[in-house]
Short mmCIF file of C-alpha atoms in Angstrom, two decimals:
data_model
loop_
_atom_site.label_atom_id
_atom_site.label_comp_id
_atom_site.label_asym_id
_atom_site.label_seq_id
_atom_site.Cartn_x
_atom_site.Cartn_y
_atom_site.Cartn_z
CA MET A 1 -41.51 21.34 -9.93
CA GLU A 2 -41.62 17.40 -10.46
CA THR A 3 -42.34 16.76 -6.65
CA GLY A 4 -45.13 14.59 -7.78
CA GLY A 5 -43.07 11.33 -7.42
CA CYS A 6 -44.89 9.33 -10.16
CA PRO A 7 -44.60 9.71 -13.67
CA ARG A 8 -48.44 10.04 -13.87
CA GLN A 9 -48.42 13.37 -12.22
CA ARG A 10 -46.10 14.81 -15.17
CA GLN A 11 -48.81 13.91 -17.70
CA ILE A 12 -51.54 15.73 -15.57
CA ARG A 13 -49.50 18.64 -15.12
CA LYS A 14 -49.32 18.86 -18.91
CA ASN A 15 -53.23 18.90 -19.23
CA PHE A 16 -53.89 20.47 -15.84
CA PRO A 17 -50.68 22.38 -14.68
CA LEU A 18 -52.90 23.73 -11.81
CA THR A 19 -53.46 20.18 -10.44
CA GLY A 20 -49.69 19.03 -10.82
CA GLU A 21 -48.72 22.13 -8.65
CA ILE A 22 -51.54 21.94 -6.27
CA SER A 23 -51.07 18.22 -5.85
#
């Protein structure tokens, strides 16, 4: 799930789960 790599992605996923999964 946390395949973003940066902690910033986790914050984005909270507000925009779609963007977190797609990104």
